[in-house]
XYZ file of C-alpha atoms in Angstrom:
683
model
C -15.566 -16.230 -42.247
C -14.330 -13.115 -40.484
C -14.730 -9.716 -42.115
C -12.563 -6.832 -40.942
C -12.645 -3.128 -41.590
C -11.694 0.236 -40.093
C -12.942 0.568 -36.545
C -13.037 3.204 -33.806
C -10.183 4.353 -31.593
C -12.543 4.768 -28.650
C -12.273 3.029 -26.297
C -8.784 1.549 -26.381
C -8.389 -2.202 -26.061
C -10.928 -4.754 -27.276
C -14.636 -3.930 -27.086
C -17.438 -6.424 -27.693
C -20.470 -5.246 -29.702
C -23.533 -6.969 -31.183
C -21.724 -7.453 -34.497
C -18.220 -8.295 -33.405
C -15.203 -6.824 -31.635
C -13.465 -3.472 -32.030
C -9.712 -3.345 -31.414
C -7.857 -0.079 -30.782
C -4.285 0.675 -29.686
C -1.784 3.498 -29.628
C 1.478 2.922 -31.486
C 2.896 6.403 -32.008
C 5.336 6.439 -34.916
C 4.845 2.832 -36.036
C 4.746 2.059 -39.754
C 2.232 -0.762 -39.339
C 0.377 -2.539 -36.558
C -0.878 -6.100 -36.959
C -3.633 -7.775 -34.987
C -2.773 -11.448 -34.488
C -5.590 -13.894 -33.719
C -4.891 -17.207 -31.965
C -6.733 -20.483 -31.607
C -8.330 -21.472 -28.308
C -5.141 -23.162 -27.115
C -3.192 -19.920 -27.519
C -0.440 -21.827 -29.295
C -1.235 -21.183 -32.960
C -1.533 -17.830 -34.688
C -4.443 -18.364 -37.077
C -4.701 -14.919 -38.646
C -2.635 -11.739 -38.938
C -4.517 -8.602 -39.992
C -3.156 -5.145 -40.776
C -4.805 -2.442 -38.680
C -5.940 0.980 -39.901
C -4.040 4.098 -38.911
C -5.772 7.153 -37.449
C -4.469 10.599 -36.639
C -2.416 10.968 -33.497
C -0.762 7.548 -33.744
C -3.848 5.455 -32.988
C -4.756 2.252 -34.841
C -8.025 0.351 -35.100
C -9.662 -2.718 -36.606
C -13.233 -4.015 -36.347
C -13.819 -7.718 -36.910
C -17.309 -8.951 -37.715
C -17.903 -12.286 -36.044
C -15.173 -11.937 -33.431
C -16.485 -12.579 -29.944
C -15.948 -12.790 -26.214
C -12.939 -14.928 -25.135
C -11.136 -14.689 -28.497
C -7.360 -14.649 -28.035
C -5.136 -12.077 -29.677
C -1.916 -10.085 -29.568
C -0.203 -7.334 -31.546
C 2.921 -7.012 -33.640
C 4.236 -3.565 -34.424
C 6.550 -2.745 -37.299
C 8.573 0.426 -37.509
C 12.004 1.911 -37.009
C 14.419 -0.064 -34.893
C 17.039 2.357 -33.613
C 17.879 2.055 -29.880
C 20.089 5.157 -30.043
C 16.963 7.153 -30.926
C 14.735 5.289 -28.478
C 12.822 3.397 -31.192
C 12.369 -0.291 -30.380
C 9.862 -1.509 -32.961
C 10.293 -5.217 -33.631
C 7.555 -7.183 -35.444
C 9.025 -10.449 -34.174
C 7.677 -9.669 -30.695
C 4.090 -10.487 -29.833
C 2.829 -7.705 -27.569
C 0.239 -7.823 -24.822
C -2.584 -5.297 -25.238
C -1.906 -2.493 -22.698
C -5.681 -2.309 -22.166
C -6.499 -6.024 -21.981
C -8.925 -6.853 -19.173
C -7.855 -10.474 -19.187
C -5.310 -12.768 -20.821
C -4.782 -16.458 -21.381
C -1.604 -18.409 -20.673
C 1.524 -17.579 -18.727
C 4.594 -15.461 -19.280
C 7.709 -17.643 -19.572
C 11.172 -16.113 -19.403
C 13.314 -16.707 -22.492
C 15.815 -14.815 -24.624
C 13.086 -14.525 -27.265
C 11.473 -11.656 -25.294
C 14.411 -9.308 -25.648
C 14.042 -6.718 -28.370
C 17.748 -6.895 -29.174
C 20.435 -9.474 -28.630
C 22.812 -7.909 -27.748
C 21.784 -4.242 -27.435
C 21.911 -2.601 -30.843
C 21.213 -5.771 -32.811
C 17.600 -6.628 -33.536
C 16.515 -9.972 -32.088
C 14.503 -11.784 -34.774
C 13.423 -14.692 -32.566
C 9.638 -14.872 -32.240
C 8.454 -14.798 -28.615
C 4.792 -15.757 -29.136
C 5.212 -19.224 -27.614
C 6.372 -17.663 -24.327
C 3.748 -14.894 -24.162
C 0.271 -14.856 -22.637
C -2.398 -13.940 -25.194
C -4.727 -10.989 -24.666
C -8.314 -12.127 -24.237
C -11.430 -10.347 -25.512
C -13.345 -9.672 -22.314
C -16.603 -7.870 -21.635
C -16.940 -6.638 -18.052
C -20.064 -5.128 -16.520
C -19.958 -2.170 -14.156
C -19.913 -2.794 -10.413
C -23.401 -2.653 -8.913
C -22.664 -3.135 -5.215
C -23.200 -0.495 -2.548
C -19.967 1.036 -1.285
C -19.403 1.800 2.428
C -17.971 5.318 1.813
C -16.369 5.330 5.248
C -15.181 8.819 6.275
C -11.485 9.208 7.009
C -12.046 9.860 10.713
C -13.630 6.425 11.097
C -11.060 4.586 8.986
C -8.724 1.847 10.205
C -6.588 0.411 7.390
C -5.396 -3.207 7.377
C -2.520 -3.638 4.907
C -2.690 -7.150 3.547
C -1.196 -9.540 0.978
C -3.839 -11.522 -0.906
C -2.022 -14.839 -0.717
C -0.214 -14.472 2.588
C -3.367 -13.661 4.539
C -5.108 -16.981 3.929
C -2.520 -19.452 2.579
C -2.265 -21.132 6.016
C -5.766 -20.495 7.369
C -7.134 -23.840 8.624
C -10.813 -22.896 8.158
C -10.566 -21.749 4.554
C -11.004 -24.476 1.903
C -7.747 -25.479 0.261
C -8.865 -24.430 -3.210
C -9.608 -20.898 -1.927
C -6.453 -20.352 0.106
C -4.293 -17.530 -1.208
C -6.989 -16.154 -3.512
C -9.441 -13.269 -3.748
C -12.261 -15.651 -2.825
C -10.210 -16.856 0.136
C -10.169 -13.306 1.484
C -13.916 -13.143 0.875
C -14.586 -16.109 3.166
C -16.742 -15.260 6.175
C -14.122 -16.465 8.668
C -11.568 -13.933 7.394
C -14.029 -11.058 7.095
C -15.272 -11.751 10.626
C -11.667 -11.566 11.821
C -11.321 -8.085 10.322
C -14.620 -6.982 11.829
C -13.526 -8.291 15.240
C -10.439 -6.082 15.020
C -12.437 -3.035 13.929
C -10.953 -2.790 10.433
C -12.875 -0.542 8.013
C -10.583 -0.767 4.965
C -8.363 -3.534 3.623
C -5.386 -2.277 1.596
C -4.192 -5.017 -0.758
C -0.618 -5.270 -1.960
C -0.495 -5.204 -5.792
C -3.268 -7.154 -7.494
C -2.535 -5.993 -11.046
C -1.139 -8.943 -13.009
C 2.600 -9.122 -12.362
C 5.574 -11.345 -13.153
C 8.728 -12.278 -11.283
C 11.987 -10.686 -12.374
C 14.410 -12.964 -14.184
C 17.122 -12.466 -11.578
C 14.727 -13.979 -9.009
C 13.543 -16.922 -11.067
C 17.121 -17.960 -11.807
C 17.621 -18.250 -8.028
C 14.428 -20.235 -7.559
C 12.640 -17.280 -5.970
C 9.505 -15.339 -6.903
C 8.302 -11.770 -6.676
C 5.905 -12.244 -3.772
C 4.843 -8.658 -3.121
C 3.888 -7.979 -6.757
C 5.590 -4.668 -7.532
C 6.419 -5.666 -11.122
C 3.349 -4.980 -13.224
C 2.568 -6.809 -16.450
C -0.976 -5.475 -16.999
C -2.697 -2.498 -15.377
C -6.212 -3.812 -16.022
C -5.999 -7.557 -15.362
C -6.269 -9.063 -11.859
C -3.309 -11.249 -10.958
C -4.165 -14.676 -12.322
C -2.636 -16.701 -9.459
C -5.195 -15.127 -7.107
C -8.117 -16.547 -9.101
C -9.684 -19.935 -8.343
C -11.301 -20.671 -11.678
C -9.536 -18.107 -13.847
C -12.590 -15.812 -13.783
C -11.649 -12.165 -13.252
C -15.120 -11.544 -11.792
C -13.926 -13.346 -8.669
C -12.186 -10.105 -7.754
C -15.499 -8.274 -7.986
C -17.193 -10.946 -5.872
C -14.575 -10.385 -3.181
C -15.133 -6.631 -3.241
C -18.888 -7.045 -2.931
C -18.538 -9.321 0.100
C -16.219 -6.832 1.790
C -18.679 -4.042 1.043
C -21.550 -6.054 2.481
C -19.493 -6.249 5.690
C -18.864 -2.481 5.677
C -15.189 -2.848 4.686
C -13.650 -0.775 1.893
C -11.072 -2.125 -0.567
C -7.963 -0.052 -1.351
C -5.430 -1.185 -3.938
C -1.680 -0.671 -3.760
C -0.930 0.365 -7.358
C 2.406 0.525 -9.169
C 2.323 3.183 -11.870
C 5.961 4.178 -11.481
C 7.483 1.374 -13.595
C 6.598 -1.818 -15.450
C 7.948 -5.357 -15.759
C 9.809 -4.483 -18.975
C 12.850 -3.279 -17.039
C 15.699 -1.303 -18.600
C 16.976 -1.063 -22.156
C 18.250 -4.642 -21.841
C 14.919 -5.891 -20.503
C 12.117 -7.735 -22.322
C 9.804 -6.197 -24.909
C 6.360 -7.506 -23.970
C 4.007 -4.542 -24.310
C 4.725 -0.828 -23.893
C 8.231 -0.800 -25.353
C 6.977 -2.338 -28.558
C 4.059 0.070 -29.020
C 5.838 3.347 -28.355
C 8.881 3.293 -26.116
C 9.304 7.069 -25.835
C 5.641 7.752 -25.037
C 5.498 5.282 -22.168
C 8.944 5.655 -20.580
C 10.979 8.592 -19.294
C 14.376 9.266 -20.853
C 16.839 12.120 -20.224
C 16.734 15.075 -22.584
C 18.741 14.293 -25.712
C 19.430 10.724 -24.502
C 16.496 8.637 -25.757
C 18.539 5.442 -25.521
C 18.757 5.710 -21.707
C 15.927 5.102 -19.269
C 15.481 7.333 -16.248
C 15.523 4.896 -13.336
C 13.915 6.678 -10.382
C 12.487 3.352 -9.227
C 15.591 1.168 -9.099
C 13.704 -1.279 -11.323
C 15.133 -0.242 -14.695
C 12.509 2.133 -16.062
C 10.168 4.947 -15.072
C 6.708 5.386 -16.535
C 6.420 8.775 -18.241
C 3.262 10.165 -16.629
C 4.045 13.593 -18.089
C 3.269 12.155 -21.524
C -0.477 12.279 -22.352
C -0.456 8.687 -23.612
C 0.956 7.244 -20.384
C -1.214 9.632 -18.354
C -4.318 8.403 -20.157
C -3.353 4.795 -19.499
C -3.036 5.414 -15.767
C -6.285 7.372 -15.480
C -8.186 4.817 -17.553
C -6.863 2.014 -15.363
C -7.843 3.801 -12.141
C -11.345 4.510 -13.400
C -11.737 0.901 -14.523
C -10.936 -0.485 -11.082
C -13.381 1.946 -9.473
C -16.267 1.710 -11.940
C -16.017 -1.906 -13.037
C -14.283 -3.664 -10.157
C -15.749 -1.600 -7.321
C -12.649 -0.529 -5.402
C -12.748 2.399 -2.997
C -9.282 3.893 -3.279
C -5.622 3.536 -4.093
C -2.258 3.663 -2.399
C 0.330 4.852 -4.951
C 3.735 3.203 -4.719
C 6.673 5.670 -5.024
C 4.185 8.476 -5.630
C 6.640 11.392 -6.197
C 7.484 9.830 -9.575
C 3.906 10.429 -10.654
C 4.263 14.157 -10.070
C 7.854 14.730 -11.157
C 8.481 17.123 -14.028
C 11.812 17.909 -15.677
C 12.480 20.506 -12.988
C 11.411 18.239 -10.150
C 8.380 17.275 -8.079
C 5.365 19.555 -8.451
C 2.177 19.460 -6.354
C 0.533 21.003 -9.426
C 1.566 18.234 -11.812
C -0.924 17.377 -14.545
C -1.515 13.942 -13.043
C -2.562 15.365 -9.682
C -4.774 17.969 -11.323
C -6.384 15.361 -13.568
C -7.265 13.234 -10.542
C -8.769 16.176 -8.711
C -11.118 17.122 -11.544
C -12.064 13.604 -12.602
C -15.726 13.016 -11.631
C -15.005 9.366 -10.714
C -11.563 9.520 -9.140
C -12.133 12.637 -7.066
C -14.541 10.592 -4.926
C -12.154 7.795 -3.889
C -9.453 7.534 -1.243
C -6.001 8.575 -2.502
C -2.891 7.659 -0.492
C 0.694 8.489 -1.443
C 3.875 6.714 -0.522
C 5.640 10.092 -0.609
C 9.187 9.000 -1.386
C 11.303 7.395 -4.107
C 15.012 7.252 -4.978
C 14.844 9.928 -7.669
C 16.061 13.548 -7.366
C 14.129 15.348 -4.624
C 12.500 12.013 -3.918
C 11.383 12.660 -0.329
C 8.153 14.657 -0.513
C 6.331 13.879 2.736
C 3.806 16.649 3.379
C 3.870 18.167 -0.104
C 0.970 16.371 -1.749
C -2.156 18.536 -2.035
C -5.556 17.826 -0.512
C -7.368 15.444 -0.692
C -4.280 13.180 -0.758
C -3.300 11.265 2.362
C 0.322 10.231 2.894
C 2.174 7.397 4.570
C 3.996 9.112 7.436
C 7.359 7.426 7.944
C 8.395 10.210 10.312
C 5.619 8.982 12.596
C 6.799 5.377 12.244
C 10.428 6.128 13.019
C 9.700 8.502 15.900
C 7.416 6.086 17.742
C 9.889 3.248 17.233
C 12.779 5.357 18.507
C 10.843 6.586 21.542
C 9.826 3.137 22.739
C 13.312 1.792 22.011
C 14.530 4.364 24.510
C 16.449 6.744 22.246
C 17.560 10.089 23.662
C 15.956 13.416 22.803
C 12.875 12.092 21.015
C 10.185 13.751 23.154
C 9.538 16.963 21.138
C 9.118 15.091 17.870
C 6.984 12.419 19.497
C 4.565 15.126 20.629
C 4.274 16.446 17.069
C 3.710 12.995 15.603
C 1.034 11.754 18.021
C -0.939 14.958 17.499
C -1.111 14.741 13.731
C 2.214 16.144 12.440
C 1.093 19.724 11.935
C 4.643 20.637 10.919
C 4.223 18.412 7.860
C 0.639 18.966 6.760
C -0.801 22.231 8.081
C 1.198 24.455 5.733
C -1.028 23.591 2.776
C -4.308 23.662 4.670
C -4.437 19.988 5.481
C -5.264 18.456 8.828
C -4.208 15.535 11.041
C -6.391 13.096 9.095
C -4.082 13.540 6.103
C -1.415 11.560 7.953
C -1.516 7.781 7.556
C 0.110 6.699 10.799
C 1.782 3.305 10.985
C 4.458 1.473 12.937
C 5.009 -1.387 10.492
C 4.061 -2.215 6.905
C 4.845 -4.959 4.402
C 8.277 -3.372 3.932
C 10.488 -3.845 6.988
C 10.223 -5.733 10.262
C 6.880 -7.043 11.458
C 5.807 -5.603 14.799
C 6.920 -8.741 16.614
C 10.290 -8.718 14.856
C 10.711 -5.070 15.898
C 10.833 -6.413 19.472
C 12.929 -9.509 18.692
C 15.650 -8.488 16.225
C 18.118 -5.625 16.146
C 19.775 -6.824 12.951
C 18.145 -7.787 9.657
C 18.351 -11.460 8.690
C 17.801 -11.484 4.924
C 20.163 -14.222 3.745
C 17.230 -16.192 2.309
C 16.785 -13.412 -0.270
C 20.022 -14.431 -1.953
C 21.692 -11.020 -1.777
C 24.198 -11.645 1.001
C 22.092 -9.769 3.555
C 22.837 -6.519 1.699
C 19.197 -5.755 0.852
C 16.701 -4.087 3.167
C 17.193 -1.230 5.610
C 20.016 -1.627 8.104
C 18.510 0.765 10.677
C 15.082 -0.352 11.855
C 14.987 1.423 15.233
C 14.276 -1.981 16.760
C 14.900 -3.397 20.231
C 15.319 -7.156 20.771
C 14.494 -7.007 24.497
C 17.748 -8.728 25.411
C 18.071 -11.658 23.010
C 18.409 -11.659 19.225
C 15.645 -13.845 17.838
C 13.336 -16.317 19.490
C 13.624 -17.275 23.133
C 11.771 -19.259 25.786
C 12.694 -16.727 28.483
C 9.324 -15.733 29.966
C 10.466 -12.267 31.057
C 11.695 -11.399 27.572
C 8.561 -12.873 26.010
C 6.392 -10.744 28.303
C 8.426 -7.619 27.591
C 8.057 -8.174 23.857
C 4.294 -8.447 24.173
C 4.301 -5.303 26.291
C 6.370 -3.415 23.723
C 4.004 -4.420 20.924
C 1.100 -3.154 23.000
C 2.955 0.103 23.675
C 3.363 0.696 19.955
C -0.251 -0.209 19.178
C -1.669 1.966 21.933
C 0.423 4.886 20.720
C -0.698 4.313 17.130
C -4.393 3.957 17.834
C -4.515 6.936 20.204
C -2.660 9.303 17.876
C -4.390 11.872 15.721
C -4.386 10.744 12.128
C -5.554 7.666 10.215
C -4.117 4.449 11.715
C -2.861 1.562 9.568
C -1.786 -1.840 10.831
C 0.009 -4.505 8.846
C -1.636 -7.913 8.507
C -0.316 -10.285 11.148
C 0.324 -7.556 13.700
C -2.671 -8.815 15.666
C -1.179 -12.318 15.977
C 2.503 -11.406 16.547
C 3.505 -12.577 13.066
C 7.253 -13.034 12.594
C 9.333 -13.084 9.413
C 12.320 -14.494 11.308
C 14.057 -11.141 11.156
C 13.715 -10.727 7.376
C 12.953 -7.049 6.793
C 12.668 -7.286 3.001
C 10.575 -10.393 2.365
C 9.572 -9.326 -1.151
C 10.661 -12.686 -2.607
C 9.575 -14.982 0.204
C 6.442 -16.712 -1.077
C 6.478 -19.223 1.778
C 5.966 -19.627 5.516
C 8.201 -16.613 6.140
C 5.484 -14.321 4.806
C 2.277 -16.340 5.159
C 0.339 -15.659 8.348
C 0.321 -18.510 10.871
C -3.225 -18.786 12.225
C -2.387 -20.379 15.591
C -5.317 -20.674 18.003
C -7.204 -18.408 15.618
C -10.606 -19.192 17.118
C -9.577 -17.755 20.479
C -7.771 -14.716 18.993
C -4.340 -13.539 20.110
C -4.111 -11.156 23.106
C -2.963 -8.439 20.695
C -6.193 -8.769 18.719
C -8.232 -8.136 21.858
C -5.934 -5.272 22.808
C -6.426 -3.609 19.405
C -10.160 -3.997 19.845
C -10.034 -2.385 23.308
C -7.951 0.598 22.205
C -10.133 1.202 19.155
C -13.226 1.117 21.353
C -11.680 3.844 23.489
C -10.660 5.856 20.422
C -14.234 5.848 19.140
C -15.513 7.344 22.409
C -13.413 10.502 22.151
C -14.250 13.122 19.535
C -10.725 14.560 19.564
C -9.630 11.782 17.204
C -12.387 12.672 14.737
C -11.541 16.360 14.651
C -10.272 17.307 11.157
C -8.215 20.300 12.311
C -5.169 20.832 14.482
C -5.611 21.910 18.092
C -3.692 25.038 19.037
C -3.642 27.247 22.132
C -6.922 29.008 22.897
C -8.927 26.492 20.875
C -12.598 27.016 21.764
C -13.303 23.319 22.266
C -10.202 21.155 22.617
C -7.135 21.529 24.807
C -3.890 19.572 24.945
C -1.760 19.820 28.097
C 1.702 18.347 28.708
C 2.909 17.408 32.179
C 6.092 16.403 33.912
C 6.207 13.738 36.597
C 5.023 16.274 39.203
C 1.862 17.171 37.257
C 3.363 20.532 36.361
C 3.394 21.865 32.802
C 6.483 20.772 30.924
C 8.926 23.652 30.717
C 10.912 24.435 27.549
C 14.015 23.189 29.346
C 12.342 19.886 30.246
C 11.271 19.355 26.630
C 14.934 19.578 25.659
C 16.256 17.171 28.296
C 17.666 14.317 26.191
C 17.368 11.718 28.946
C 13.662 12.385 29.542
C 11.980 9.244 28.199
C 8.557 9.589 29.792
C 5.595 11.764 28.984
C 2.199 12.581 30.439
C -0.430 14.545 28.545
C -4.175 15.142 28.507
C -6.639 15.787 25.699
C -9.758 17.624 26.844
C -13.048 18.138 25.015
C -14.984 20.945 26.721
C -18.070 20.487 24.574
C -18.626 16.827 25.402
C -17.106 17.011 28.860
C -14.509 14.294 28.381
C -10.780 14.046 28.868
C -8.034 11.485 28.305
C -4.821 11.272 30.299
C -2.081 9.287 28.576
C 1.194 8.310 30.234
C 4.185 6.813 28.432
C 7.300 5.516 30.167
C 9.907 4.340 27.667
C 12.726 4.362 30.204
C 14.279 1.295 31.815
C 13.132 2.164 35.323
C 9.979 2.930 37.300
C 8.909 6.590 37.235
C 6.806 8.065 40.045
C 4.109 10.173 38.391
C 1.754 12.565 40.087
C -1.568 12.645 38.246
C -2.828 16.124 37.352
C -6.235 17.297 38.491
C -9.101 15.639 36.668
C -11.153 18.028 34.535
C -14.649 16.597 34.907
C -14.729 14.247 37.903
C -13.064 13.745 41.233
C -10.941 10.888 39.981
C -9.253 9.666 36.857
C -10.510 6.237 35.878
C -8.013 3.716 34.520
C -9.116 2.664 31.036
C -6.117 0.772 29.621
C -2.569 -0.173 30.442
C 0.095 -2.235 28.733
C 1.553 -3.313 32.084
C 1.259 -7.033 32.795
C 0.110 -6.362 36.356
C -1.686 -3.406 37.906
C -0.914 -2.206 41.409
C -3.991 -1.973 43.585
C -3.082 1.665 44.334
C -3.298 2.683 40.694
C -6.019 5.272 41.391
C -4.019 7.208 43.930
C -2.583 10.597 43.000
C 0.863 9.022 42.919
C 1.369 6.374 40.247
C 4.406 4.145 40.062
C 4.737 3.735 36.298
C 6.724 0.595 35.445
C 9.415 0.691 32.785
C 8.315 0.287 29.155
C 4.600 0.729 29.860
C 1.746 2.968 28.757
C -1.319 4.005 30.758
C -4.595 5.633 29.752
C -7.076 7.289 32.112
C -10.440 8.864 31.394
C -12.369 11.688 32.984
C -15.975 12.111 31.881
C -18.423 14.735 33.130
C -20.945 13.238 35.527
C -18.967 10.030 35.957
C -17.761 9.873 39.551
C -16.976 6.180 39.510
C -13.487 5.048 40.339
C -11.859 1.918 41.470
């Protein structure tokens, strides 16, 4: 016999105690909230209990005898008036916004819609198609975190399923799961590359949009959140959410941090005509942004139907509580925030002083983790690269596009290339940030893979079912002479060379480098640059000859080894003229300083520059030739030895005279030389 009475509103969600379980939710202007208990099958509602109202719109109920793994949901009664933004409908079973786990699956049906059509309350009960919240007690993470400094960080952006779904050495039952990623063979692969942080595409429980399921497709990437506290159930082997924590601990034991790509800009409930499965039913206007005096309309700065209202203290609390949970209980080391300007947008626009940003900075838990912004969205003033305050890092798409354009051979790129490879001071220095605040990347989950950047000039997205209209049309790509795959050995070699050019540029630029999973094995998506719904071989990594490693994997390893030897890449500040320690010099093909006129020559597609560290007595000379012809380069005088020593090149063959003062630099190649005090070796 269960006994219930008034409980506590702290903490929100379900909390297990020695006597029973406390339930607490926020349901702003509701008239009544009901806690619905279900049997172990999740099919039958066995009890419906009225909750107690507290000040501020909070509701609670304590149940003696309730216990771990009990299944439940909520029904909320109140005003139904879409014109006023009120969507209370007691016929809808709602998922607890704070549930740590749930049981069952979400099934699309018309029963989920609050109204049918808009303006007419839908009285169909949706409980049979809803997962049930599950009472779950989770212990705090006890593992030791790597705490890798930014200057030693290499990020590997990765999809949980796609990384291991085709790996031949991972047991079938673990493929595509958190525990699959935690397998030694995959972790060893990351360590071989030199990865220090794995950035996972969304792992919060998510569902596929109805417009995809009707076409037989699924939301593969996961940017459609159902629950901000529950790990995505399809990534679990035995349905135990602690498997996520086991994965994190194994990564930490290997010295690898775990960063989560989080989606706090919108939810899976869509627009006003979307389903009512959680937040809408508790308090629509507290959780979602609407225009002033138009509560019936959702602001849609995401393109997904709704925008989470982070300016509201209720939604703000939800986000902060979720972030702290994943750090304290699940052990993660940081977050990459999808469409981050939304999180700091006020009525008058984006503000680097937004309450959300300030709350993060003063939070004793969250101020210690890595914070990365995707600094753009489709809302007003949506492009905010460089405007986030310290300690935020930002994805630098200006870096991505500039490096792609340079190696493609575009005209007039040289001045911007110089800014990007030296940390983008024009973007970050204005608010006292340094080069390590730039997350440099060439490719990510969104867009062409690095191989496809060298094999396709047009997107090929027909498989997405949108008539090839989705995805970016300009990718600054270069197909090396043939669109798509070819057996032509010269084109194949050029493509490998181009990938190496991009990787060498990335890994020898100032900033924090990020590579996309599959880059190291020349993964192709067959020209699909928006594979968000391709849960198949298009997206899953093909582990061919994985035990020998791809040449690109060894190349990444070699460039990273060189990067670690030179302190200039660790330096947290920008290098300017008359710097007491570091110097950057730019040369033309005659080893003379580049003149202002030469910088402006649009047809100049080659560059030579040195980075010198007077304190350690070391210097790098880097030469890029993105033109279509050989360029004769005179090497400048070496700072610390009689000769420059060749360290790396992307050229397929090296002329025996490569150490002479005159270097014939082949088209589409990069070269790196070193000069170290006391090292007179050459050859």
